[in-house]
Short mmCIF file of C-alpha atoms in Angstrom, two decimals:
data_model
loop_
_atom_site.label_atom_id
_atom_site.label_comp_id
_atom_site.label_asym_id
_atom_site.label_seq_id
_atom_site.Cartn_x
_atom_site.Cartn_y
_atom_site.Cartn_z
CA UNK A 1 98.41 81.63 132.72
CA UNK A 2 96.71 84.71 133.27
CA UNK A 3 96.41 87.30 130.21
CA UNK A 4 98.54 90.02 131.38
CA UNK A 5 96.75 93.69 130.90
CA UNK A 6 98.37 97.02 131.71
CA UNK A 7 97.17 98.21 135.10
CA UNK A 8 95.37 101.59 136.09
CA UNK A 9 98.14 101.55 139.00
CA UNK A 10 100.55 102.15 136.13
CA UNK A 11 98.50 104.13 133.92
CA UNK A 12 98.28 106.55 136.99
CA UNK A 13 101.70 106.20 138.02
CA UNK A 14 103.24 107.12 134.40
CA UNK A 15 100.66 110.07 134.46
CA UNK A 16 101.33 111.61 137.47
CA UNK A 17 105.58 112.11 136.22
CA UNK A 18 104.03 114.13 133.49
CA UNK A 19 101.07 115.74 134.75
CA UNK A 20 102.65 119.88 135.88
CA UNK A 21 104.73 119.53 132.37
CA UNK A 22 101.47 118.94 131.32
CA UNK A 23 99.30 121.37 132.86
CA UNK A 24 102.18 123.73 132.47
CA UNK A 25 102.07 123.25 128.41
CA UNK A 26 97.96 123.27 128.63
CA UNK A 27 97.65 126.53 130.22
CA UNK A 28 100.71 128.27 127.94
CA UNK A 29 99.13 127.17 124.57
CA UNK A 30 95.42 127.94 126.09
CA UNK A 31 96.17 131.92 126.39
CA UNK A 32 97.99 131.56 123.28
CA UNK A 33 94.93 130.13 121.52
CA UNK A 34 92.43 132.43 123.75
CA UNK A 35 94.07 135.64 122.13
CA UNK A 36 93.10 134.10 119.21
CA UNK A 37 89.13 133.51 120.23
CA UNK A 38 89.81 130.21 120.77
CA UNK A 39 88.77 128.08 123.48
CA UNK A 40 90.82 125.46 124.74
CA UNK A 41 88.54 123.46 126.97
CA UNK A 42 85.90 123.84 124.20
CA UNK A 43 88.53 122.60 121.79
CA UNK A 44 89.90 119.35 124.17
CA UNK A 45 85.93 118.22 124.36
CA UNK A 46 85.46 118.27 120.97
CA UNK A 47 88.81 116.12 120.41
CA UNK A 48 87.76 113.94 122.54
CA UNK A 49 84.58 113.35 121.31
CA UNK A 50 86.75 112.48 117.61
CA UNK A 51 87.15 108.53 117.21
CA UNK A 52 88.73 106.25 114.56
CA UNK A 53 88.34 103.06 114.18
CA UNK A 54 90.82 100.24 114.26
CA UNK A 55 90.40 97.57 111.56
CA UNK A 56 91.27 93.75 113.09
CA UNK A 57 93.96 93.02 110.81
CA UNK A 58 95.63 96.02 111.49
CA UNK A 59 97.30 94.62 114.77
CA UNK A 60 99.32 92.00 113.16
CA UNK A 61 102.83 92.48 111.10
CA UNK A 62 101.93 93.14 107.49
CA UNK A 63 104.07 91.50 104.59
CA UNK A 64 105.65 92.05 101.15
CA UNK A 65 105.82 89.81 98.41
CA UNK A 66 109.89 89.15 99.64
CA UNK A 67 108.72 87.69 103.02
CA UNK A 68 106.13 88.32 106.05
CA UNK A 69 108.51 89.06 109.19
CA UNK A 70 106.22 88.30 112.16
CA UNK A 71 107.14 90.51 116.12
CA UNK A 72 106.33 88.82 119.01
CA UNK A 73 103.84 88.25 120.62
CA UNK A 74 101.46 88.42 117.35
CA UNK A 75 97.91 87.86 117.96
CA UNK A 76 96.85 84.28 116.87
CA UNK A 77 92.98 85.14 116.58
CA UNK A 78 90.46 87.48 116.73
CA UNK A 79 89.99 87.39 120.87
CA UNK A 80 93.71 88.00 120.52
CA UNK A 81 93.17 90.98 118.04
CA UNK A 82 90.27 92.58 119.86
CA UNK A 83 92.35 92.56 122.74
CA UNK A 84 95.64 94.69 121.14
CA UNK A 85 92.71 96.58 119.75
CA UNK A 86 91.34 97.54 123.45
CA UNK A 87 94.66 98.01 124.40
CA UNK A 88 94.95 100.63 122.03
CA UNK A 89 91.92 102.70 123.06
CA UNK A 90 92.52 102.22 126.94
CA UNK A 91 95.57 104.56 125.89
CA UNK A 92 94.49 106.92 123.41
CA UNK A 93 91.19 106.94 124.08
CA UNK A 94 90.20 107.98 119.95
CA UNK A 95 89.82 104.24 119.21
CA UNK A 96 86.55 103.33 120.42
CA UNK A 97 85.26 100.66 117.32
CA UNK A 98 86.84 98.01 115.57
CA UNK A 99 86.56 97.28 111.90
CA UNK A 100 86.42 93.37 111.03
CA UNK A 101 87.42 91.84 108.24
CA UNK A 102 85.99 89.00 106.76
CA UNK A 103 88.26 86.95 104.13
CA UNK A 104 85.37 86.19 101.97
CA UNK A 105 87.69 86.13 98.66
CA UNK A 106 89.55 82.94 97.98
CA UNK A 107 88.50 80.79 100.87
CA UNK A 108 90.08 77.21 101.01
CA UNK A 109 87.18 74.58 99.18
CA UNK A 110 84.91 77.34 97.59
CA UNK A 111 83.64 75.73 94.23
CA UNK A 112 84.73 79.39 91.89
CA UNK A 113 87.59 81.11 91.70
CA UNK A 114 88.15 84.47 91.65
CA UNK A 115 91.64 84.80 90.14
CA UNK A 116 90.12 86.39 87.00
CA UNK A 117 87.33 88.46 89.14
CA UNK A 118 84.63 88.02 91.76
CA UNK A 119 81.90 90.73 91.32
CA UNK A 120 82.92 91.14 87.86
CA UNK A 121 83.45 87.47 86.62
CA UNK A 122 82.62 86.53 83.20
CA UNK A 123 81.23 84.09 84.78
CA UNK A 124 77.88 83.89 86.51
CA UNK A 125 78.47 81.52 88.74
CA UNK A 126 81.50 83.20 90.06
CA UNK A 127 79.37 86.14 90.71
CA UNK A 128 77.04 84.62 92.46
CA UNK A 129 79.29 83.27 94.80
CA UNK A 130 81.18 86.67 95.46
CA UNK A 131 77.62 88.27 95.51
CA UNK A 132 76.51 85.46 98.44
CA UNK A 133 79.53 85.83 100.46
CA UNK A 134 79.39 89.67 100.79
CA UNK A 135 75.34 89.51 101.76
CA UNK A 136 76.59 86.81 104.40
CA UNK A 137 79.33 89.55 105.29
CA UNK A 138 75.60 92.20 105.96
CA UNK A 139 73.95 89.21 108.32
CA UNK A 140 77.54 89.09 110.33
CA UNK A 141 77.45 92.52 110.39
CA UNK A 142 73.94 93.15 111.82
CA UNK A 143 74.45 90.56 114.62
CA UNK A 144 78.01 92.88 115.36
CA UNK A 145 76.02 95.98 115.47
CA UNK A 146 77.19 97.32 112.05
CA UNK A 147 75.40 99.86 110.46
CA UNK A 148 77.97 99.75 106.95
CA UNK A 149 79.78 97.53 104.77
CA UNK A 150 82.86 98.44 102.78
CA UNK A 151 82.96 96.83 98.89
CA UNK A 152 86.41 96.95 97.36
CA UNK A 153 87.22 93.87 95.04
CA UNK A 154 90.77 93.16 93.21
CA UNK A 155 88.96 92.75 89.86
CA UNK A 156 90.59 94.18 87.05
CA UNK A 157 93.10 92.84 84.02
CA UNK A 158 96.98 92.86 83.64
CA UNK A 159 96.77 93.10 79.53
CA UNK A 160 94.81 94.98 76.82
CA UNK A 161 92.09 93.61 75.49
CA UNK A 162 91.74 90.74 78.40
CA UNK A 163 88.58 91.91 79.78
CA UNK A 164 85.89 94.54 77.74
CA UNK A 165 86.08 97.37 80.28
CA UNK A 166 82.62 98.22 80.15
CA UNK A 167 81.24 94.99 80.22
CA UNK A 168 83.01 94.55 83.55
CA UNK A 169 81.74 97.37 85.26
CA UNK A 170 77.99 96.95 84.02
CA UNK A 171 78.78 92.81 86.01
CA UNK A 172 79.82 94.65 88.74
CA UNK A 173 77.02 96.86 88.78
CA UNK A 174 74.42 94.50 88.58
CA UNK A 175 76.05 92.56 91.23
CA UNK A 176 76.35 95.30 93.51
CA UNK A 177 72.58 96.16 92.44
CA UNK A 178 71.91 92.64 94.70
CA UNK A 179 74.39 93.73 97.49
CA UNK A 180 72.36 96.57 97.52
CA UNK A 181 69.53 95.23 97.95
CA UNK A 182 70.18 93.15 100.94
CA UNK A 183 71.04 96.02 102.82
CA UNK A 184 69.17 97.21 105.85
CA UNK A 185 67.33 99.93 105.68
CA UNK A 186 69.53 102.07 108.02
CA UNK A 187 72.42 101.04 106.43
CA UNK A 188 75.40 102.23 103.60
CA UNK A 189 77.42 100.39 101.53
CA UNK A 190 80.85 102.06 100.80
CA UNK A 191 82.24 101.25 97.54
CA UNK A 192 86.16 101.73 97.14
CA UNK A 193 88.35 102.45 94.79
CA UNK A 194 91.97 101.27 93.98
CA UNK A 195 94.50 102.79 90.87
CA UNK A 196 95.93 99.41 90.68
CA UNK A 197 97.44 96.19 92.14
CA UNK A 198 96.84 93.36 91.79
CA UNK A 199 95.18 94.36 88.65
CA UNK A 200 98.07 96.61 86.51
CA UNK A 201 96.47 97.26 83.36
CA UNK A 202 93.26 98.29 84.02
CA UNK A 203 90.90 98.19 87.65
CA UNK A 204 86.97 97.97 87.17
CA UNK A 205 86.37 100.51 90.23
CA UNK A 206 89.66 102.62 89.43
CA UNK A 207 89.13 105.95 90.48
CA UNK A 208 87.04 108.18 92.51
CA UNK A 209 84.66 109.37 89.20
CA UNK A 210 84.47 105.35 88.39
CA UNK A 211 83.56 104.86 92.38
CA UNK A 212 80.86 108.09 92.04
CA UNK A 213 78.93 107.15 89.10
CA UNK A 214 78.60 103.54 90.67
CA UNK A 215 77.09 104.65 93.65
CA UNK A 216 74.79 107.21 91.82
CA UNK A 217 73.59 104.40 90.23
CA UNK A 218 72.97 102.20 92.89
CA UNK A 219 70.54 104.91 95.18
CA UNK A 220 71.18 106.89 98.50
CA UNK A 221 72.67 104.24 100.58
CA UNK A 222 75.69 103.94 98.09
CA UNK A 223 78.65 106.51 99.02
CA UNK A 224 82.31 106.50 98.25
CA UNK A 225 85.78 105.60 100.80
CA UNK A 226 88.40 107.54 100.04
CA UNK A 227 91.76 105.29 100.70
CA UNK A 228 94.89 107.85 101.06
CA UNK A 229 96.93 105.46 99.41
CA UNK A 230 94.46 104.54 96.21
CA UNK A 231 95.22 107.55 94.04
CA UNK A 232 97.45 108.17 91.12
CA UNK A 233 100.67 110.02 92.12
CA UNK A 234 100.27 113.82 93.35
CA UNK A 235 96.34 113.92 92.87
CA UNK A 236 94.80 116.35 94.86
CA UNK A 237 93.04 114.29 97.62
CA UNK A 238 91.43 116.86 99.34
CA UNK A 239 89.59 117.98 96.34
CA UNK A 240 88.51 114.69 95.93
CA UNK A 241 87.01 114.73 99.39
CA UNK A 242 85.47 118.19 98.88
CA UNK A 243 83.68 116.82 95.55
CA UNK A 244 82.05 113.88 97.19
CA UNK A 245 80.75 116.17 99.97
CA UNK A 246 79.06 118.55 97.59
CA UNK A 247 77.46 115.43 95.69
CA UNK A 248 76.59 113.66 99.20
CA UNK A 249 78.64 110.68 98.27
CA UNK A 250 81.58 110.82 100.36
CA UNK A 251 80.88 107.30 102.80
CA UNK A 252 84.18 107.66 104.69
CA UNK A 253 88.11 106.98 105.08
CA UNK A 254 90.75 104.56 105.20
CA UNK A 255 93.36 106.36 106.70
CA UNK A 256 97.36 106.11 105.76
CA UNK A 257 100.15 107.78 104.21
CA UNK A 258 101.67 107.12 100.95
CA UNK A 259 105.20 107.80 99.22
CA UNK A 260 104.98 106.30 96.21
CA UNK A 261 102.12 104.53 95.65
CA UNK A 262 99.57 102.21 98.07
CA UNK A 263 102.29 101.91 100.66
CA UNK A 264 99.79 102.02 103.64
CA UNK A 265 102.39 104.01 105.74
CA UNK A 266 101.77 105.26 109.09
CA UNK A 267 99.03 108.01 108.77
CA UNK A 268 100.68 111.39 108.83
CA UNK A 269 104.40 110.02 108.91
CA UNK A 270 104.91 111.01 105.12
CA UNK A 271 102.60 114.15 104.63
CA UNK A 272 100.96 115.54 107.49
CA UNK A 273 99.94 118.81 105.97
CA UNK A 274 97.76 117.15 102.95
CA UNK A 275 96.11 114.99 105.91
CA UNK A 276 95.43 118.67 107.68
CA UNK A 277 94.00 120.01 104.24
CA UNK A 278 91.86 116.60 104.06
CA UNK A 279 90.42 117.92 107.71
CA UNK A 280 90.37 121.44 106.74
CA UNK A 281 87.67 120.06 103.99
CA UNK A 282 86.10 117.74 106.37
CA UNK A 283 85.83 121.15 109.03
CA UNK A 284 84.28 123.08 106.02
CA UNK A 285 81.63 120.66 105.39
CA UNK A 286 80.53 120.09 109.31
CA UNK A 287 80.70 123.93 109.87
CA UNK A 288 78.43 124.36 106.35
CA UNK A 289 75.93 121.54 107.59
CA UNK A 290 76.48 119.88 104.60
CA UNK A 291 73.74 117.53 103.77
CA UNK A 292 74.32 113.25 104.52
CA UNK A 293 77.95 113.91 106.03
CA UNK A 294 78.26 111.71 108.28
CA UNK A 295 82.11 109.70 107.70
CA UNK A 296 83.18 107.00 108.83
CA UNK A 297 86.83 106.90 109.66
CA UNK A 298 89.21 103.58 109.90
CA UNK A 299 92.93 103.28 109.97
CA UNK A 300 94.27 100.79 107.48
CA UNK A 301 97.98 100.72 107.45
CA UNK A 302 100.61 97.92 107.33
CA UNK A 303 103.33 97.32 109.71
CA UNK A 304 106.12 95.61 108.56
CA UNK A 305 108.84 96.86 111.14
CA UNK A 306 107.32 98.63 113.57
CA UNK A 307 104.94 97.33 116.35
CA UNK A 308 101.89 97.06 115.44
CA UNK A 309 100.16 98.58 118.59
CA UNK A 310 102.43 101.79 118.52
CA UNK A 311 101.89 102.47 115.39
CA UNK A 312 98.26 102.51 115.68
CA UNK A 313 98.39 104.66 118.54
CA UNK A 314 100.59 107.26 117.05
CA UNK A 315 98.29 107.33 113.46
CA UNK A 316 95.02 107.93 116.01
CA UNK A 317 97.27 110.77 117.40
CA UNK A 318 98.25 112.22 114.11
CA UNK A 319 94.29 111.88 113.00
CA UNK A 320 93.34 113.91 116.38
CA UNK A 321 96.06 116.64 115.64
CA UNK A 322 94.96 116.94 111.95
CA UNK A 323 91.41 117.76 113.30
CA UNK A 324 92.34 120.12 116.07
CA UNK A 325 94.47 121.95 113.19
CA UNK A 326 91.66 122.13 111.10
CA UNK A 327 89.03 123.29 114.00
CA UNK A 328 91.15 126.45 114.69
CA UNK A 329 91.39 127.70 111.19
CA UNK A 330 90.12 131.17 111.53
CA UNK A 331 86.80 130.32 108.95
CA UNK A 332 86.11 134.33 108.99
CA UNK A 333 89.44 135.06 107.98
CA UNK A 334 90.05 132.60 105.61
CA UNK A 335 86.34 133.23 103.69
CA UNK A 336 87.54 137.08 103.45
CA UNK A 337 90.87 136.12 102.27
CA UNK A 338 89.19 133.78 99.50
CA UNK A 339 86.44 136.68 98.68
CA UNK A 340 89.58 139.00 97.97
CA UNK A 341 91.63 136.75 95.92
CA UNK A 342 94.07 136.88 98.84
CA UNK A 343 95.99 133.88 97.26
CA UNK A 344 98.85 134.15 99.83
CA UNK A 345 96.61 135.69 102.73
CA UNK A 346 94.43 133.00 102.42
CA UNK A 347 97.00 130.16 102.39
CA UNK A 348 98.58 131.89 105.21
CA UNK A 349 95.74 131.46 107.53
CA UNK A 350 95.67 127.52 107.02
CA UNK A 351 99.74 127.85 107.58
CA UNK A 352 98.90 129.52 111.25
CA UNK A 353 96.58 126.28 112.38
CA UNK A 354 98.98 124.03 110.61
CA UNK A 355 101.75 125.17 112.43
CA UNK A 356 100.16 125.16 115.65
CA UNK A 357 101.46 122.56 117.90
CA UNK A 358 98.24 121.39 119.43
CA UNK A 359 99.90 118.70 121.55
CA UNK A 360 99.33 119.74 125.26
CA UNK A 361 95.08 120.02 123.66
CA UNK A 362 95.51 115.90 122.51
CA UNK A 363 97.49 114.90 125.67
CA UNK A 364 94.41 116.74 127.86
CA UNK A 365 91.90 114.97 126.21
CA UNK A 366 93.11 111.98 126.57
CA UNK A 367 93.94 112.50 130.26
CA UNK A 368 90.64 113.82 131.01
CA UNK A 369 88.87 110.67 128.98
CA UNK A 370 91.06 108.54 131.59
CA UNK A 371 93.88 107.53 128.98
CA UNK A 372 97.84 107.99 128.66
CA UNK A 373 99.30 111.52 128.30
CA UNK A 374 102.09 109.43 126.98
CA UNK A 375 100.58 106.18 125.32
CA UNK A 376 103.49 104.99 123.74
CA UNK A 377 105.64 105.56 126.98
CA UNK A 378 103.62 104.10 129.04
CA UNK A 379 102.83 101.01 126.66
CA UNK A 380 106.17 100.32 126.46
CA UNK A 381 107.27 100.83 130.18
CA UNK A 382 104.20 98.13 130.75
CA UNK A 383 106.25 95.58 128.97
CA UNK A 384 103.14 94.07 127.08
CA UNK A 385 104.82 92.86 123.98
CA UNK A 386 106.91 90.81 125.92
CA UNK A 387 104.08 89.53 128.35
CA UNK A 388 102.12 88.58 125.43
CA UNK A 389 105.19 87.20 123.29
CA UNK A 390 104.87 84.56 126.60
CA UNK A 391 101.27 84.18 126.46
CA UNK A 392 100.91 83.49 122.66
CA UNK A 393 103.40 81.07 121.27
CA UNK A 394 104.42 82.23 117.52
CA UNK A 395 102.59 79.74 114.94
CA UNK A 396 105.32 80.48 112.67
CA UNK A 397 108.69 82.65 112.48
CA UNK A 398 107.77 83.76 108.89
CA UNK A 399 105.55 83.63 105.75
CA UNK A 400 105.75 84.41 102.18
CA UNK A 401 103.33 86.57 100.41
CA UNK A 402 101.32 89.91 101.01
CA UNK A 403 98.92 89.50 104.23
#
């Protein structure tokens, strides 16, 4: 059987019903914007030039601890997961990498362990084991064409007094000290931080000051992810991400959205205006030359009953629109606002992008980078789930357990 693709006959076809709407919508919102100094075309290169990238296990169904409800079609593999992933990107053009994940915690015959810690073990041995499979993660990495690899371990404890809490962080420490070490020279390690789960009493990396000090420690190619979803409730994430630029430690993001806790929601489907104030920051720094800021930037969501593939797509979308919002923040107004102690005036000028519907500027660019103005339309008029769903027989209708 051959693996079914969607054509550039229908990729055409689905853009040429919506191309004068289009153009129409481009042209309105461009004198709109030009009033404003803006320029459109200036704007739609720089959007397209914005990429995410898609991590491999984001393309399958996620799970909960009640059940894992697989769709159809579900990629078996990796081929199978790079190809949903260049699916995605052949629409919305803003996914041009692919993160991988390699499962190097728990793997069936290992000789240690890590229910009660990896990098943080009381145990030597234990350490060394978590410390060897992470430098083999590096030598997979360099033969991928990596250039960073991202630390974040489940270590922690579930009741006081079960683990010394700084004891456990200096283990960690001198583990990652060897992690370090094996790093190329062109190369960062990003060390993230989690509130909690599976560890609920107490995390060794717990919070962004934990995650700082750590990679102050550890020298210039240590920097910090910022995780949407790893925060306590209501913490002001975008003054996180302003911190770690002014201390050169902010490595990069794992984007999602959050209601209650680490929910890894679809990115911008909860609160779209805190990720716009997260880009506003991001803006600020770039337009300041800040020094080392250079993020990286991954999805990292879970699906659990939507597909997979769309819901990629639309996240990439609502990353694109955060960071056209942000680039048409008037930074002259705003900085006089600010100087003033123009509380409202000031908030009112990040309102006016926010409120902005930059949507013909996102459909252009990815039109003019040979995408979808549509993605989601047009994936789903292509039918792929269900041409897939024939090409890759389900390996099982459901599993228990977080995936």
């Amino acid at each position: 059987m051959t693996d079914f693709s969607i054509s550039e006959e229908l990729l055409q076809a689905e853009n040429a019903t919506r191309k004068t709407a289009l153009d129409e919508d481009y042209a309105a919102l461009a004198r709109a914007l030009g009033r404003r100094g803006i320029d459109a075309d200036a704007l739609t290169r720089k959007i397209m030039a914005f990429g995410v990238a898609i991590p491999t296990w984001g393309v399958g169904t996620g799970g909960t601890r009640f059940a894992r409800f697989p769709g159809p079609g579900e990629p078996r593999h990796l081929f199978d997961k790079l190809e949903d992933c260049a699916t995605i990107h052949y629409l919305v053009r803003a996914t041009p990498t692919v993160s991988p994940h390699f499962p190097w915690d728990d793997q069936p015959n290992q000789e240690h362990s890590y229910k009660f810690g990896s990098l943080s073990h009381v145990e030597s041995t234990a350490r060394a084991q978590a410390i060897a499979h992470n430098i083999d993660c590096i030598a997979i990495g360099r033969q991928l064409g990596s250039k960073a690899l991202t630390v974040w371990i489940a270590d922690g404890s579930n009741f006081a007094g079960q683990s010394n809490m700084t004891l456990a962080l200096d283990r960690y420490l001198d583990s990652m000290r060897e992690i370090y070490a094996a790093l190329p020279a062109d190369w960062r390690v990003f060390l993230e931080h989690k509130l909690y789960e599976p560890a609920f009493y107490s995390s060794v990396i717990s919070d962004w000051g934990t995650s700082f000090a750590a990679a102050q420690e550890l020298g210039p190619k240590a920097q910090c992810l910022v995780d949407l979803g790893h925060h306590a409730p209501n913490v002001n994430i975008e003054q996180i991400v302003a911190r770690l630029v002014r201390f050169g430690k902010l490595g990069g993001f794992h984007f999602n959205d959050s209601k209650y806790g680490d929910d890894d929601l679809d990115t911008g489907s909860v609160e779209p205006f805190r990720l716009f104030l997260v880009f506003n920051e991001l803006i600020d720094a770039r337009m300041r030359g800040a020094e080392g800021f250079a993020p990286a930037y991954m999805l990292d969501q879970s699906h659990n009953v939507t597909d997979p593939i769309e819901s990629l797509m639309q996240s990439a979308i609502e990353l694109q629109r955060a960071h056209a919002q942000a680039l048409i923040v008037d930074r002259s107004a705003l900085a006089a606002a600010q100087a003033a102690n123009d509380a409202l005036g000031a908030h009112l000028e990040l309102k006016r992008a926010y409120t902005t519907d930059v949507s013909p500027i996102l459909a252009m660019a990815r039109l003019r980078a040979g995408g979808a103005i549509a993605p989601i339309e047009t994936y789903r008029a292509s039918g792929y789930r269900k041409h897939k769903a024939k090409e890759r027989p389900p390996v099982a209708r459901t599993s228990a357990g977080i995936v």
